[in-house]
Coordinates of C-alpha atoms and ligand atoms in Angstrom, one line a residue:
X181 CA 82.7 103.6 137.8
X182 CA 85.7 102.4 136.1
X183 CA 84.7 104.2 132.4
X184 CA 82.8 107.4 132.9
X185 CA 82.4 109.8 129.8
X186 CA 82.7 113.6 129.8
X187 CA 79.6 115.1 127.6
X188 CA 81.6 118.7 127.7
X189 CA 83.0 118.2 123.9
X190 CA 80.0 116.9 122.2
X191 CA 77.2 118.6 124.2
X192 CA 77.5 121.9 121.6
X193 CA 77.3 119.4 118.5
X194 CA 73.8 117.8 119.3
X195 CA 70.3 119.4 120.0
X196 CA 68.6 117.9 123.1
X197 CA 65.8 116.9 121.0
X198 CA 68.0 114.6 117.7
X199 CA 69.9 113.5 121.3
X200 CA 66.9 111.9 123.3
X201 CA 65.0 110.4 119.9
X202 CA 68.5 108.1 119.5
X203 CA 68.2 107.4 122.9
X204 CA 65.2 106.0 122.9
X205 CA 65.9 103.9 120.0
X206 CA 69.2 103.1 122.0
X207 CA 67.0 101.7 125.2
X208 CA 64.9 99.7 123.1
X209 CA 68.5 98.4 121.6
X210 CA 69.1 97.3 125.3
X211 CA 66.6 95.8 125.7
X212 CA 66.8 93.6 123.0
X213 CA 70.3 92.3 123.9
X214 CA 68.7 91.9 127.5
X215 CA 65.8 89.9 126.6
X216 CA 68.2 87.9 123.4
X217 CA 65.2 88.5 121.0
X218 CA 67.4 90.1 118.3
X219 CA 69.1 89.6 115.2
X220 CA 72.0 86.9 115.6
X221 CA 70.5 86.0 119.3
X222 CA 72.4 82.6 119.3
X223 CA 76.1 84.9 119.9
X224 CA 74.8 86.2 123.2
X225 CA 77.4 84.0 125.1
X226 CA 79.5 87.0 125.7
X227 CA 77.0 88.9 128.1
X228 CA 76.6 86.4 131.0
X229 CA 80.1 85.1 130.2
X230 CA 81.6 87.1 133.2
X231 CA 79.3 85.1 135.6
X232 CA 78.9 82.1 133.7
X233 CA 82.0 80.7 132.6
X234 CA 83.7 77.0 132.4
X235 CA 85.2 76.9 136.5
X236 CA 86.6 74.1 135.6
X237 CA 88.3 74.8 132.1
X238 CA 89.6 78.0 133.8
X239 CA 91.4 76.4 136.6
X240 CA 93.0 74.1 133.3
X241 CA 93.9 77.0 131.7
X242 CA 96.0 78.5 135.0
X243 CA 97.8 75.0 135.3
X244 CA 98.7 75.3 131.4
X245 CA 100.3 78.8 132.1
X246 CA 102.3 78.2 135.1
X247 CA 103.6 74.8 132.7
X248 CA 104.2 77.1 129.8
X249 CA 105.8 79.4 131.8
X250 CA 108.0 77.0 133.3
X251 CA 108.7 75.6 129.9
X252 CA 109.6 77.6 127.3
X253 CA 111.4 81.3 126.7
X254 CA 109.0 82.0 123.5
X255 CA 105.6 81.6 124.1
X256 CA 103.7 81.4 120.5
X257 CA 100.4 82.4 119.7
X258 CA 99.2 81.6 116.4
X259 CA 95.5 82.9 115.2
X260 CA 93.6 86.0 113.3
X261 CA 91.3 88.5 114.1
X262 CA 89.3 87.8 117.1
X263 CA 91.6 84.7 117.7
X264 CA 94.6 87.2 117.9
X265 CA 93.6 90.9 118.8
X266 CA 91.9 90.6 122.1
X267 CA 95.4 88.7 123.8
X268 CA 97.7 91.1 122.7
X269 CA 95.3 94.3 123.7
X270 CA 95.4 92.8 127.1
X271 CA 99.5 92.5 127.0
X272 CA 100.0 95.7 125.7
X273 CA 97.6 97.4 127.9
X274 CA 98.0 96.1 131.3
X275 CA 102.0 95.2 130.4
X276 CA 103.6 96.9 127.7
X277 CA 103.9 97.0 123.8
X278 CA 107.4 96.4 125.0
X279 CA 106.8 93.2 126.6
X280 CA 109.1 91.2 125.3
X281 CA 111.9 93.4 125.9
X282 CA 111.4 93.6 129.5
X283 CA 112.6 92.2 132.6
X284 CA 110.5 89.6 133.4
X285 CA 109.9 86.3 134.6
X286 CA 107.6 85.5 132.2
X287 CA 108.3 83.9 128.5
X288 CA 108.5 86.5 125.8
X289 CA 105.2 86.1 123.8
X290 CA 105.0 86.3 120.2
X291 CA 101.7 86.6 117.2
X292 CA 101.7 84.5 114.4
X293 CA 99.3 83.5 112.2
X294 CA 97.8 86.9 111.6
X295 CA 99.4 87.6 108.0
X296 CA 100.4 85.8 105.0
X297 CA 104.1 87.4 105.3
X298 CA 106.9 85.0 104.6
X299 CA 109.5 87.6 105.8
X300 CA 107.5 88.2 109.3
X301 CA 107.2 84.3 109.8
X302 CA 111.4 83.8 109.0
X303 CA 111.9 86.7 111.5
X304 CA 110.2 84.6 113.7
X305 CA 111.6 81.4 113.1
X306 CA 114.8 83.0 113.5
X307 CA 113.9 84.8 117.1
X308 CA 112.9 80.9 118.1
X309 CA 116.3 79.3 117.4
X310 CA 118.3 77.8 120.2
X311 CA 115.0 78.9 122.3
X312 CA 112.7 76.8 124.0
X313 CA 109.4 76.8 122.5
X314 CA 105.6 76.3 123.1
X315 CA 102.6 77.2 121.0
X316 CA 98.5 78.1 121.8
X317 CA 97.0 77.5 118.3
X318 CA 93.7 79.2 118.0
X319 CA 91.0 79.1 115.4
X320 CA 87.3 78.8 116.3
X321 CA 86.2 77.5 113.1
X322 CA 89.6 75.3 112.7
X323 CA 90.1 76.3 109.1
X324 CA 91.5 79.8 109.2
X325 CA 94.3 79.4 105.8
X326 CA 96.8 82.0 107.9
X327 CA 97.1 80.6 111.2
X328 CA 96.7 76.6 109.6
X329 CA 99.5 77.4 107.5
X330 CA 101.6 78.9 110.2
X331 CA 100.8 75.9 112.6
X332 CA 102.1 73.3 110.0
X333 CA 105.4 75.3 110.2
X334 CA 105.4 75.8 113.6
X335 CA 104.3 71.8 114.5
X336 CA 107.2 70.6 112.1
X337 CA 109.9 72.9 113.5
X338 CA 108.6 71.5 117.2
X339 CA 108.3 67.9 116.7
X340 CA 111.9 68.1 114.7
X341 CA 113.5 70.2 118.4
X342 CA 111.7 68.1 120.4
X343 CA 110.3 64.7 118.9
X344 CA 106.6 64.1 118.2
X345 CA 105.7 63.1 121.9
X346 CA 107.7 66.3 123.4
X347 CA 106.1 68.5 120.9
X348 CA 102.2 67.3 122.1
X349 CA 103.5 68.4 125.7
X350 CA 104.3 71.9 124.6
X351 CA 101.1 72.2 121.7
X352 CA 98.1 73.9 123.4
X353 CA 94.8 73.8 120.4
X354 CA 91.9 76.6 121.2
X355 CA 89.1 75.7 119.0
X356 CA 85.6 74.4 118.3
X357 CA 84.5 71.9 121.6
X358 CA 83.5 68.9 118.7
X359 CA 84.1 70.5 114.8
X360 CA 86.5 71.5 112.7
X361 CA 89.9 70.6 111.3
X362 CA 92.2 71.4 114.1
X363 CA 90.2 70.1 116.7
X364 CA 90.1 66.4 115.0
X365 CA 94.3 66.9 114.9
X366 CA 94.1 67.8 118.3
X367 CA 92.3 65.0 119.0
X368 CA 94.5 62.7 117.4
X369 CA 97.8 64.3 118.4
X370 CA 96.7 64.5 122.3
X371 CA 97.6 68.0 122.4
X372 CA 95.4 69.9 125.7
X373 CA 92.5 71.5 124.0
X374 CA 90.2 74.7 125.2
X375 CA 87.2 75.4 123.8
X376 CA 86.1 78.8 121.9
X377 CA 81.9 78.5 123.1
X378 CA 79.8 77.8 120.4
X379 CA 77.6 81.3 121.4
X380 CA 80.7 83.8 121.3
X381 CA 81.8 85.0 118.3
X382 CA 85.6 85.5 117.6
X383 CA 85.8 89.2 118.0
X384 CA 83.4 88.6 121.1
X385 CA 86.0 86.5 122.5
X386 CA 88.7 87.3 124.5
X387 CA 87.5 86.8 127.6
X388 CA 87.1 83.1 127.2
X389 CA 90.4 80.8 126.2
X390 CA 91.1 82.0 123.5
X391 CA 91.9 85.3 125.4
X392 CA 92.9 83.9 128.4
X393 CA 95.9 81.4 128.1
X394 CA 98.1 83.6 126.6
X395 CA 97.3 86.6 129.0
X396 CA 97.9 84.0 131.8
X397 CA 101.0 83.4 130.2
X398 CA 102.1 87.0 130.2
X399 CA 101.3 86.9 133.9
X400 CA 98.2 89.3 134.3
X401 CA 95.8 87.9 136.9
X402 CA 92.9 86.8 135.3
X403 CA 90.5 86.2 138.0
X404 CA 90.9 90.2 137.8
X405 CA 90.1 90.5 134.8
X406 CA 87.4 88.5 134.9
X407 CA 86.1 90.5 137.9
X408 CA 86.6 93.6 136.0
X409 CA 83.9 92.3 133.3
X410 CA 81.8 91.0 135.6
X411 CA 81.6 94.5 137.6
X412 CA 80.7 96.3 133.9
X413 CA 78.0 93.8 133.9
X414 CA 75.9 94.5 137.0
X415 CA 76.7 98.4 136.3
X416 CA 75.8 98.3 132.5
X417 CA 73.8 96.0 131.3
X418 CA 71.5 95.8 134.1
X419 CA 71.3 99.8 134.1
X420 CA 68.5 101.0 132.2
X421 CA 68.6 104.4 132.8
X422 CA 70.8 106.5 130.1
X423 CA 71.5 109.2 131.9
X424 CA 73.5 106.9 134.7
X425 CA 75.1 104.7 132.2
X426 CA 77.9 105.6 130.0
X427 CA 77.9 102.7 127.5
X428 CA 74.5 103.7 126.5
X429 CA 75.5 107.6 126.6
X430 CA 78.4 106.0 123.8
X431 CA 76.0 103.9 122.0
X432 CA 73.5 107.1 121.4
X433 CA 75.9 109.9 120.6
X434 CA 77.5 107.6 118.2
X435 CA 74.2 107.0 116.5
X436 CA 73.5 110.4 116.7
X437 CA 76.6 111.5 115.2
X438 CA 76.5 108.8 112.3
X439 CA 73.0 110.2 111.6
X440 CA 74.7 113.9 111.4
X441 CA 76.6 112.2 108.4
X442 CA 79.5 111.8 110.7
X443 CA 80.2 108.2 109.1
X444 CA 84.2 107.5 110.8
X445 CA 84.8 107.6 114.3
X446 CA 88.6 107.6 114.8
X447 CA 89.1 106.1 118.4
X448 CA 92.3 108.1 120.3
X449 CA 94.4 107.3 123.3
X450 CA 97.3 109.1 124.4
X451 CA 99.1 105.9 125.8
X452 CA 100.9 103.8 123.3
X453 CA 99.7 100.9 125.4
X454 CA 96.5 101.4 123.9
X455 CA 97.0 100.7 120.2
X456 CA 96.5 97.5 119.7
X457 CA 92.9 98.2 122.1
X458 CA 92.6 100.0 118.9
X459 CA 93.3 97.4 117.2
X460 CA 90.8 95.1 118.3
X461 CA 88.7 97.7 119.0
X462 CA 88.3 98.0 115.0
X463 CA 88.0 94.5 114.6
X464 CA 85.0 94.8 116.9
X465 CA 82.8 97.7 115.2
X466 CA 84.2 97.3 112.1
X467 CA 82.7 93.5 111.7
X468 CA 79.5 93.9 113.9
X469 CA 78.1 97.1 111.9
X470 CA 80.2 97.6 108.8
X471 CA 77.4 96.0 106.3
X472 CA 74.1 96.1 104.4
X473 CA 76.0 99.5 103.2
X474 CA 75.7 101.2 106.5
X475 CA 78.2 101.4 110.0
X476 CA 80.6 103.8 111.3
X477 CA 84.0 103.6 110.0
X478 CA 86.5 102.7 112.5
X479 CA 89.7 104.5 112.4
X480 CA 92.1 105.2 115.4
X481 CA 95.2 107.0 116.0
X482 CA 97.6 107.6 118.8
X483 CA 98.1 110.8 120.1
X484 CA 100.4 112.5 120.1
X485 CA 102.5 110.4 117.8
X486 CA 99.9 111.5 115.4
X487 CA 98.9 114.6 116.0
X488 CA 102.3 115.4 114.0
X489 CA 100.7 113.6 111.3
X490 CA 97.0 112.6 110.9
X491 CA 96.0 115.6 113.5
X492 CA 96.4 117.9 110.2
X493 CA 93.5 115.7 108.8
X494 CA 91.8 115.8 111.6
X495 CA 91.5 119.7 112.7
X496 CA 90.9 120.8 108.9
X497 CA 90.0 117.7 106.6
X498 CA 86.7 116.6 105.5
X499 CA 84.3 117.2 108.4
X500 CA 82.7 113.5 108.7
X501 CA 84.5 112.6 111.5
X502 CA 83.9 112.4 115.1
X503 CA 86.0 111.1 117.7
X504 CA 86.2 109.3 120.8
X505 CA 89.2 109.9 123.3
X506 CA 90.1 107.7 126.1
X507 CA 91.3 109.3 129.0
X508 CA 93.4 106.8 131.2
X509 CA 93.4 108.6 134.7
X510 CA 96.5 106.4 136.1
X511 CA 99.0 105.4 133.4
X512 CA 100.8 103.8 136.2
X513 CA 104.5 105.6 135.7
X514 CA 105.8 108.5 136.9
X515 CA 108.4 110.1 135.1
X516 CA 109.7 113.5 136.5
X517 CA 111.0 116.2 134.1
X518 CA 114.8 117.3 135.6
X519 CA 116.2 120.5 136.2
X520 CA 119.2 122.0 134.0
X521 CA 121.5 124.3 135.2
X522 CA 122.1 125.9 131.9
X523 CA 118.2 125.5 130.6
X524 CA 119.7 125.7 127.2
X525 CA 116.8 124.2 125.8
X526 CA 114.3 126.4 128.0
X527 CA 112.7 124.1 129.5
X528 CA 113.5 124.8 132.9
X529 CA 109.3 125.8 133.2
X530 CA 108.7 122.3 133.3
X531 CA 111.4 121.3 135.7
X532 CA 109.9 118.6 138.7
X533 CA 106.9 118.8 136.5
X534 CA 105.2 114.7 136.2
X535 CA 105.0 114.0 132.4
X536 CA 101.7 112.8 132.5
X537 CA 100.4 116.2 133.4
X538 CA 102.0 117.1 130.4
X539 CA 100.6 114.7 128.4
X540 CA 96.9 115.7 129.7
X541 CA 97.5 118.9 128.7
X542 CA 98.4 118.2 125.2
X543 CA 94.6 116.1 125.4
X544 CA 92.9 118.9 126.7
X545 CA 94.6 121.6 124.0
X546 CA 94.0 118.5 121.5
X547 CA 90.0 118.8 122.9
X548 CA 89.7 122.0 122.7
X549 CA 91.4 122.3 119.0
X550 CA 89.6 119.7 117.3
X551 CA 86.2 120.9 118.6
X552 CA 86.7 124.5 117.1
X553 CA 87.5 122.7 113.6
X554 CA 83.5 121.0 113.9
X555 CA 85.4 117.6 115.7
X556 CA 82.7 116.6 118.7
X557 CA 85.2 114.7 120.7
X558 CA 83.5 111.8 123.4
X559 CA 85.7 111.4 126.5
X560 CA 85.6 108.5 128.3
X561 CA 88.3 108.4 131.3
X562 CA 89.2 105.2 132.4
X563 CA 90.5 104.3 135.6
X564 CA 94.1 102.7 134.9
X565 CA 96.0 99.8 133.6
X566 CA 95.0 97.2 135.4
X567 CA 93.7 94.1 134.7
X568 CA 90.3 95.0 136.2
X569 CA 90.1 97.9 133.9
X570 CA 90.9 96.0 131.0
X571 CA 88.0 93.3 132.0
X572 CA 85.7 95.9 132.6
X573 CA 86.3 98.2 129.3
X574 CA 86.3 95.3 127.0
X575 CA 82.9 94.0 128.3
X576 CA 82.2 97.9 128.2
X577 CA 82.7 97.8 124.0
X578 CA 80.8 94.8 123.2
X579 CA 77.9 96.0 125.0
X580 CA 78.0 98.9 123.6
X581 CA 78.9 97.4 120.1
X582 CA 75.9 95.0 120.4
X583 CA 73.4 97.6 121.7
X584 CA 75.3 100.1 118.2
X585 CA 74.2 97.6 116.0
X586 CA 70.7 97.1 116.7
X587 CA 70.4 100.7 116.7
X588 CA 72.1 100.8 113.3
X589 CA 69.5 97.9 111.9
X590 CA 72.2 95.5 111.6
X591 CA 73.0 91.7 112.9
X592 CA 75.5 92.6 115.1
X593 CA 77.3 89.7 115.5
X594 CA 78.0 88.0 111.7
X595 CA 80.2 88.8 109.2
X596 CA 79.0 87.5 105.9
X597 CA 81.4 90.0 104.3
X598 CA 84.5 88.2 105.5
X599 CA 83.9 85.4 103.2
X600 CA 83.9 86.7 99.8
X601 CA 87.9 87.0 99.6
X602 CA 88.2 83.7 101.4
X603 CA 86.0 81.9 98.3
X604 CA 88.3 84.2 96.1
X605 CA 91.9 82.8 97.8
X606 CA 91.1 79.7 98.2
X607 CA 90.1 79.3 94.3
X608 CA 93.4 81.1 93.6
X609 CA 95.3 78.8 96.0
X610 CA 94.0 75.7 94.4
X611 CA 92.0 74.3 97.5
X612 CA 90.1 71.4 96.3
X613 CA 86.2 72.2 95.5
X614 CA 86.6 75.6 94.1
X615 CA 88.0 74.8 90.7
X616 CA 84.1 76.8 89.3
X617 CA 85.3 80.0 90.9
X618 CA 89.2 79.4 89.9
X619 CA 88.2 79.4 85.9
X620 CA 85.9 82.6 86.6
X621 CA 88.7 84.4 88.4
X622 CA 91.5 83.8 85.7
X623 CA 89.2 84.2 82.7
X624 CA 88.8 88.0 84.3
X625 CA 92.9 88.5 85.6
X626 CA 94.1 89.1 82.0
X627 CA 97.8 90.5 82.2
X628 CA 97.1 91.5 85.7
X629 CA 100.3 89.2 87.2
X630 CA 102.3 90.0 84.3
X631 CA 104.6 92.6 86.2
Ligands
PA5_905 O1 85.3 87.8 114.4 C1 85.4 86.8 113.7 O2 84.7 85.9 113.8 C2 86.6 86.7 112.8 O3 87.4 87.8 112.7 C3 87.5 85.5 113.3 O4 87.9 85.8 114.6 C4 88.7 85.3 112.4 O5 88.3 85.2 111.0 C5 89.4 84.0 112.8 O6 88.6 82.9 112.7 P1 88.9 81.6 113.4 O7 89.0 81.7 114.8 O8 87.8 80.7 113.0 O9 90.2 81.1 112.8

């Protein structure tokens, strides 16, 4: 098993009895996203996708790597939520956050299109000077305002460097296979296109293009990846029996917990690699459940960065909290604390000592403290960095997200929620056909810009 959880640090917070009456919800969850007889059933792509993906449109997507890599120093990626987060989990996780500072023979890779900021954008702009360029735009719907804004910068400043022809060579669209704005100027520019599938949802995403071009890029394998998922598959979905399988052990003690009133989950690793897992992590939960005023908030935190910070919160704040701590068994470095001959610092204790062990004690004091301050803590220790891992852990969420939300009473898999400050910004922006909502917004700002 690549992710196995420890039950030591929540077994003394939950009676065997509120335990096994979640569970049983929690199987008939799984069954519904086995049989695809629930809420939002048409996003289901996501579950056979390890097994039952585009052969074809993956072999395009290697031969658009290897040409980007040959092509450019800055590789950008321009898209939001699930058309950002899952890429640069997978390059920070298996790589590095520090990436694009290492030695490598890979282009650096940058994120765009995933704020509004005018001073991120010119710090970009500015990075890509003198630099060659090439760009994967993604946007399932094609009509994303952040990342369409940041492609007509990003298209200009390409077709000025490198004329309109050059530009389409190095312009890579990953959208809708038929709809939607930016697959229509894709069409007509002749830029290569890859296709977001019509039953995956964008936070469900990553392991299709939109995912997997700019992980390619970075140089991760992606057939191992692929593999990783595929392997959580077979051992999770098809594995009805809770007491074998850990992403319905996750599922049912986070039910149980939210039932307890524990309503935020705060997600901890103890690998700066994993933060932007976090990342999309929250994108994940916080989409599929957050509505019809229920879900589990989802918070995370890197330890032990901020155990010097939110940790206060955590061992002695408001006790709605639970957390869940990944345990990554093989960082991949070793780094050996030296010997000092004057041991001014006294450290001389730790002297030939590996880091790491270091840093699994601070998780097992961390364990130990937050539990005595009322924290149940979920362990679930995974494997390494690899690729594989990364595969298998992501497909390892979203079933356990899906098989969550059913539990919860929720659809899963929309986000009605997301629209409602769209409508509101696009009135304010002046986009044609919300002139209604415009008048209704500024009749209630009164001095409110008037700063
Ligand atoms: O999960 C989702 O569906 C959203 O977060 C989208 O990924 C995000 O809004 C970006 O949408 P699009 O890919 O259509 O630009």
């Amino acid at each position: 098993m690549i992710v196995r959880m420890s039950e030591r640090f929540v077994k003394d917070f939950v009676a065997e009895k509120e335990y096994q009456a979640v569970v049983a919800e929690v199987e008939k969850a799984h069954q519904t996203v086995i049989k695809g007889d629930g809420a939002g059933n048409d996003f289901l792509g996501w579950k056979d996708l390890p097994v039952n993906y585009d052969k074809e449109e993956f072999a395009r997507i290697k031969v658009a790597a290897e040409k980007i890599k040959k092509s450019c120093d800055v590789f950008v990626v321009i898209g939001i939520g699930g058309s950002y987060l899952g890429a640069r989990a997978a390059i920070e996780y298996v790589k590095s956050p520090l990436y694009n500072n290492m030695k490598k023979d890979t282009p650096d890779v940058y994120f765009a299109g995933n704020s509004i900021s005018s001073s991120s954008l010119a710090d970009l702009l500015s990075i890509c000077e003198g630099k060659d360029i090439c760009i994967n735009v993604i946007s399932k719907s094609g009509t994303t305002t952040e990342p369409a804004v940041t492609f007509r910068i990003f298209k200009e400043l390409l077709e000025e460097k490198y004329g309109v022809d050059g530009a389409k060579e190095r312009i890579f669209a990953t959208t809708d296979k038929a709809r939607g704005t930016l697959k229509d100027l894709a069409d007509k520019m002749g830029y290569e296109t890859f296709v977001v599938p019509d039953d995956i949802g964008g936070r469900y995403s990553v392991l299709t293009a939109v995912g997997l071009l700019p992980i390619a890029v970075a140089g991760i394998d992606i057939d191992s990846m692929m593999a990783g998922a595929a392997l959580a598959r077979e051992q999770l979905l098809f594995n009805t029996d809770e007491k074998s399988n850990s992403c319905l052990k996750y599922a049912a003690y986070r039910n149980t917990f939210y039932r307890q009133g524990k309503t935020t989950e705060i997600l901890a690793a103890y690998e700066p690699s994993f933060q932007m897992m976090c990342e999309w992590w929250k994108q994940l939960y916080g989409e599929s459940e957050g509505k019809d005023g229920k879900g589990i908030f989802p918070a995370s935190v890197i330890f032990s960065t901020d155990l010097h910070s939110l940790g206060q919160y955590i061992q002695q704040g408001m006790r709605n909290i639970f957390e869940t701590v990944i345990q990554i068994r093989d960082s991949g470095d070793k780094v050996i604390i030296p010997f000092d001959a004057n041991d001014t610092d006294g450290l001389n204790f730790l002297s030939g000592r590996e880091l790491s062990r270091v840093n699994d004690a601070a998780m097992t004091a961390t364990l130990f403290a937050h539990t005595e301050g009322l924290v149940p803590n979920i362990v679930l220790r995974v494997q390494d960095r690899s690729a594989n891992t990364f595969g298998y852990l992501v497909y390892f969420f979203e079933l356990a997200c899906a098989v969550s939300g059913y539990t919860l009473g929720v659809n899963p898999f929309n986000q009605p929620g997301v629209e409602t400050y769209k409508k509101n910004m696009f009135a304010l922006i002046g986009k044609p056909g919300f002139e209604e909502r415009k008048a209704e917004l500024e009749a209630k700002m009164g001095d409110f810009y008037e700063y």
